[in-house]
mmCIF file of C-alpha atoms and ligand atoms in Angstrom:
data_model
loop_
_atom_site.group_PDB
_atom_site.id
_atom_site.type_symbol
_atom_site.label_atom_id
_atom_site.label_comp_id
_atom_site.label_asym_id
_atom_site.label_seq_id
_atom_site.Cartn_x
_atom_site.Cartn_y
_atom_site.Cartn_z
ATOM 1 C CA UNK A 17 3.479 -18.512 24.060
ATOM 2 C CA UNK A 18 5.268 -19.619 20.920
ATOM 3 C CA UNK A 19 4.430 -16.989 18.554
ATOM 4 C CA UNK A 20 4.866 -17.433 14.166
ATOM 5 C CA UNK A 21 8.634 -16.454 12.952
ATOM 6 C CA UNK A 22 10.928 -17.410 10.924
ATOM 7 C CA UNK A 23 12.323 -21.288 11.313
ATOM 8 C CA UNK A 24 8.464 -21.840 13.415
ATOM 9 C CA UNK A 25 6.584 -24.400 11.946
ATOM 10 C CA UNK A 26 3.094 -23.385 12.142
ATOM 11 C CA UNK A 27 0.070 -25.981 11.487
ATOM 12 C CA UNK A 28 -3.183 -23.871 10.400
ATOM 13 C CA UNK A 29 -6.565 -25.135 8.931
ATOM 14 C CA UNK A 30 -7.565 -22.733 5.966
ATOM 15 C CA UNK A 31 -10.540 -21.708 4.102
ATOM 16 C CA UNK A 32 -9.899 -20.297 1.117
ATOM 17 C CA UNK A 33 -12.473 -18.714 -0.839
ATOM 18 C CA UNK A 34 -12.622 -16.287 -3.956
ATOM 19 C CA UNK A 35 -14.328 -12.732 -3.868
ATOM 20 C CA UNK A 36 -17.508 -14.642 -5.183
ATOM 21 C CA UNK A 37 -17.477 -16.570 -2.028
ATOM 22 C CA UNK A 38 -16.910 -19.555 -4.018
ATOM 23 C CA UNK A 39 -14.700 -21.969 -1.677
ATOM 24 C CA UNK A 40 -11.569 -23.148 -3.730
ATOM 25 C CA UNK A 41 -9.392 -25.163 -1.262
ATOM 26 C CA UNK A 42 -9.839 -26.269 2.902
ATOM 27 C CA UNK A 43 -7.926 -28.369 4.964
ATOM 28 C CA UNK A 44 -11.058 -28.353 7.463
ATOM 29 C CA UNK A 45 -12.529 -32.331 7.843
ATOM 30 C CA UNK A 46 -8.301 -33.448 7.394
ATOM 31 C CA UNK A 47 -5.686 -32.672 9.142
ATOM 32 C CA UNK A 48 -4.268 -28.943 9.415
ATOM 33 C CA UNK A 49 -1.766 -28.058 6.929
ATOM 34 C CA UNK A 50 1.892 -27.399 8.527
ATOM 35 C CA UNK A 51 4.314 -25.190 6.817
ATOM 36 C CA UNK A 52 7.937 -23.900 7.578
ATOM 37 C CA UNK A 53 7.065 -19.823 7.838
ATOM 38 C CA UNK A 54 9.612 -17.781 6.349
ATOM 39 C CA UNK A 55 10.453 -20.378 3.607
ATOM 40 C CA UNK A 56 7.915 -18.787 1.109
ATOM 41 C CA UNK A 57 5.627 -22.361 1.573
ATOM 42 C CA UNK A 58 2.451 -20.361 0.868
ATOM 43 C CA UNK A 59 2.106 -17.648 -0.723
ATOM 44 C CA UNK A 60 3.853 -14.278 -0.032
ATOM 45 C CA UNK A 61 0.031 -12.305 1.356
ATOM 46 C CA UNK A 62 -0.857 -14.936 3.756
ATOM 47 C CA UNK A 63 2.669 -14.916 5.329
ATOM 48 C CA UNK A 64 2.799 -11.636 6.573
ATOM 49 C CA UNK A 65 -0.565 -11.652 8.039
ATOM 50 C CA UNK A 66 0.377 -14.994 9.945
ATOM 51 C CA UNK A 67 3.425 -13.877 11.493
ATOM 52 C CA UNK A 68 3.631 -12.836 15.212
ATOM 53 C CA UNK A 69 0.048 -15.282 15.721
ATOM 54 C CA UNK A 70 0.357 -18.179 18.072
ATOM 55 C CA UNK A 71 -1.734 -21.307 18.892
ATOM 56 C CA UNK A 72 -5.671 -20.598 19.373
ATOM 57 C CA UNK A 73 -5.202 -17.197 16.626
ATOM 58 C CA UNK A 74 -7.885 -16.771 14.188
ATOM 59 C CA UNK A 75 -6.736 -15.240 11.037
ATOM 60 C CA UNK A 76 -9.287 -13.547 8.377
ATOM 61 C CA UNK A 77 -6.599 -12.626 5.460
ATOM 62 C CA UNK A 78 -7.442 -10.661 2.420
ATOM 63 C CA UNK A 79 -4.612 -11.245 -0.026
ATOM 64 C CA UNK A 80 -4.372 -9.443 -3.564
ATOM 65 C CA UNK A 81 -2.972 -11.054 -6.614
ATOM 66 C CA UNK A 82 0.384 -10.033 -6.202
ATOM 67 C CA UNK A 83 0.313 -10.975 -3.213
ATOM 68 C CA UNK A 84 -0.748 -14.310 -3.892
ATOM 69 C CA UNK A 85 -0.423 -16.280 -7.140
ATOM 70 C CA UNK A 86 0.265 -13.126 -9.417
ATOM 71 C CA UNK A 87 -1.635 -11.129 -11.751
ATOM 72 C CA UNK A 88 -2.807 -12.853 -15.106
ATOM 73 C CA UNK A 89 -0.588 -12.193 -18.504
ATOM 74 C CA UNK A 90 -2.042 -11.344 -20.937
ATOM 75 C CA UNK A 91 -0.430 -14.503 -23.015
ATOM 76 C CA UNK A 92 -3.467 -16.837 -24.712
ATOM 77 C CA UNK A 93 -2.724 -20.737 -23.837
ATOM 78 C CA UNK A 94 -0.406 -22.384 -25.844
ATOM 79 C CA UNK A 95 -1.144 -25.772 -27.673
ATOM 80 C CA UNK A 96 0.784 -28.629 -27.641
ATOM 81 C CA UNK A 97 0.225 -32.120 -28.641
ATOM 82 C CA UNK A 98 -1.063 -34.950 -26.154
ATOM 83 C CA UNK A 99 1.400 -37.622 -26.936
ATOM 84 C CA UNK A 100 4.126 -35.072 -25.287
ATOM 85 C CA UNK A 101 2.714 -36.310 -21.819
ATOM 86 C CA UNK A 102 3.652 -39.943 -23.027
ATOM 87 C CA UNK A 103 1.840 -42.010 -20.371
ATOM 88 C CA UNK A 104 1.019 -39.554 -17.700
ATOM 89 C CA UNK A 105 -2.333 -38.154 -17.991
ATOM 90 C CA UNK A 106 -2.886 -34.093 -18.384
ATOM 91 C CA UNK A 107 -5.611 -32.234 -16.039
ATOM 92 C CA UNK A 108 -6.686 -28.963 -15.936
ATOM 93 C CA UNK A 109 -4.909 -27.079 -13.223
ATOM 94 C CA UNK A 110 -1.685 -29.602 -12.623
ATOM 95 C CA UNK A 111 1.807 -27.611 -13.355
ATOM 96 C CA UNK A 112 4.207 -28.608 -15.437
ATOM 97 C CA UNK A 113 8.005 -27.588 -15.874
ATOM 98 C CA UNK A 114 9.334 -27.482 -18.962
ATOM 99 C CA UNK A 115 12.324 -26.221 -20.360
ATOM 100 C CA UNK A 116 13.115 -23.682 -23.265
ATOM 101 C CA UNK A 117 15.998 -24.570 -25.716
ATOM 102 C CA UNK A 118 18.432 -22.772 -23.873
ATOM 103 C CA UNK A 119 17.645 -24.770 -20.726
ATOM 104 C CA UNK A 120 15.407 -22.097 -18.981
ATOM 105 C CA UNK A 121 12.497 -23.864 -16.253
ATOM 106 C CA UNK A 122 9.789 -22.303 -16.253
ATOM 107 C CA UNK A 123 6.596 -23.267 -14.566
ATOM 108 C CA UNK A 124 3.455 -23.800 -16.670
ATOM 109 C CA UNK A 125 0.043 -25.042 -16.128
ATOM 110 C CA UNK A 126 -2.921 -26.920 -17.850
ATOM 111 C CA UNK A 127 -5.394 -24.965 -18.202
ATOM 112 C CA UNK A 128 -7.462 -27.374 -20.113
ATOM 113 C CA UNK A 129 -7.474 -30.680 -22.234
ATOM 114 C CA UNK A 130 -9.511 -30.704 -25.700
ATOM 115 C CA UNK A 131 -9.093 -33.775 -27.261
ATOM 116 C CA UNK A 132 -5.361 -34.440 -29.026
ATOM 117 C CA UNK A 133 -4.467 -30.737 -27.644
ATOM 118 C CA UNK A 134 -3.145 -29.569 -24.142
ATOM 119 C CA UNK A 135 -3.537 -25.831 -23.553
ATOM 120 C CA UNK A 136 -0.957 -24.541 -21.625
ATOM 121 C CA UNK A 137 -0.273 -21.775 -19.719
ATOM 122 C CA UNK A 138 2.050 -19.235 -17.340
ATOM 123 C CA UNK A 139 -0.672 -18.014 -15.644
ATOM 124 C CA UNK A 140 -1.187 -20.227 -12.075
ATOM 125 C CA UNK A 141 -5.193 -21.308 -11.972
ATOM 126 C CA UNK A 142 -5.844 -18.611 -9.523
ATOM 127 C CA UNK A 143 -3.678 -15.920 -11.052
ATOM 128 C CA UNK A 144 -5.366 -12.118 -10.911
ATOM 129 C CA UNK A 145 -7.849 -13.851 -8.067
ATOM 130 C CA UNK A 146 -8.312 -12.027 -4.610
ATOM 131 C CA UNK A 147 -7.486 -15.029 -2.050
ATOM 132 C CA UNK A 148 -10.021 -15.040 1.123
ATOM 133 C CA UNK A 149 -7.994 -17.111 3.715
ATOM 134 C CA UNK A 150 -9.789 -17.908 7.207
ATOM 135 C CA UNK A 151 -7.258 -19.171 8.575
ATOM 136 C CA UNK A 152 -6.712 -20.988 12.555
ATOM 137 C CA UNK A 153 -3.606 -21.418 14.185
ATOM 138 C CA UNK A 154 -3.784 -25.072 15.266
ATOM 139 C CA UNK A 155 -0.229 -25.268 16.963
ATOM 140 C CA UNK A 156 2.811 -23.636 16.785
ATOM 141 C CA UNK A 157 6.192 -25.396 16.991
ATOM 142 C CA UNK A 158 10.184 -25.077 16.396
ATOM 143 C CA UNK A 159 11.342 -26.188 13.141
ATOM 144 C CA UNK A 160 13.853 -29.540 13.130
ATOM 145 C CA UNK A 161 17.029 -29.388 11.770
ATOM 146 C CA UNK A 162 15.819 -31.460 8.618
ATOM 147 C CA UNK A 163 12.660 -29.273 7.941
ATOM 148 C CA UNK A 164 15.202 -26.062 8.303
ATOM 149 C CA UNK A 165 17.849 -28.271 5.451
ATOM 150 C CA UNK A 166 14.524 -29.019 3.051
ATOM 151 C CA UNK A 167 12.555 -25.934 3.173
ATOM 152 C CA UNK A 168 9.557 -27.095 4.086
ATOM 153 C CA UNK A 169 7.548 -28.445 7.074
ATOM 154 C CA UNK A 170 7.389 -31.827 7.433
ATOM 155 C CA UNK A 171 4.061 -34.084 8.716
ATOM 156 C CA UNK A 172 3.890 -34.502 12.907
ATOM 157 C CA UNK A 173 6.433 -33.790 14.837
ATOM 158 C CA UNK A 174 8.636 -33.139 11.966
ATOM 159 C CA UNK A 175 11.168 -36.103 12.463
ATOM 160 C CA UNK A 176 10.183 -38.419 9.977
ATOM 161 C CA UNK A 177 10.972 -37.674 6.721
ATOM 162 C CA UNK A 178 7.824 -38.001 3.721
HETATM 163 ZN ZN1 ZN B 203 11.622 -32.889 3.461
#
């Protein structure tokens, strides 16, 4: 039986739930999430506890912040004006990459929107939060050549390109 390595493509419905046993994200009732294992598609914790499952595998993975989406810093949100989103419209929780004046990405994230101001943030929305995957191994495939090229799994049988 195909088993989860590196260059598998691996399609898994997820639960994911906080220590509170607050749900924060499921594929369940649409269809199971694929990713490219190996290609660091989710997050670092879940990874190693999927790899070396196949098809049929039930998963219950307990993954610590930095294993997952980091530990908070200790930085308070950052301000900055509305009208620098132009037309698009800031949420709480989308990221955003913006660049320093030396030309340095770096990923933030809205943390919230009051009024004319956007608070922003380094920290990702579920930064210093203990991730509770229950996880299923729906299938199990090889990787095509353009999922291998991109990085990343893509929907089906992996031919067509999104
Ligand atoms: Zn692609």
């Amino acid at each position: 039986m195909t088993t989860i390595t590196a260059k598998k493509v691996a399609l898994i419905h997820y639960t994911l739930t906080n220590d509170a046993g607050e749900e924060l994200d499921t594929s369940r009732g649409s269809d199971p999430m694929p990713y490219l294992h190996g290609a660091g598609n989710i997050v670092p914790g879940l990874e190693s506890q999927l790899e070396g499952k196949s098809k049929g595998d039930k998963v219950k993975a307990v993954v610590k912040p930095e294993d997952g989406y980091g530990d908070k810093s200790d930085l308070p949100p950052q301000a900055v004006p509305r009208s620098a989103f132009g037309d698009s419209e800031p949420r709480a929780g989308l990221p955003l990459v913006v660049e320093d004046e030396s030309g340095n990405q770096m990923q933030l994230w809205i943390v919230e929107v009051l009024g004319d101001k956007v608070m922003l943030s380094p920290d990702h929305p579920l930064a210093g939060v203990t991730l509770n995957f229950d996880v299923e191994i729906v299938d199990v495939r090889d990787a095509t050549d353009s999922e291998l090229e991109h990085g990343h799994a893509h929907p089906g049988d992996g031919h067509h390109h999104h």
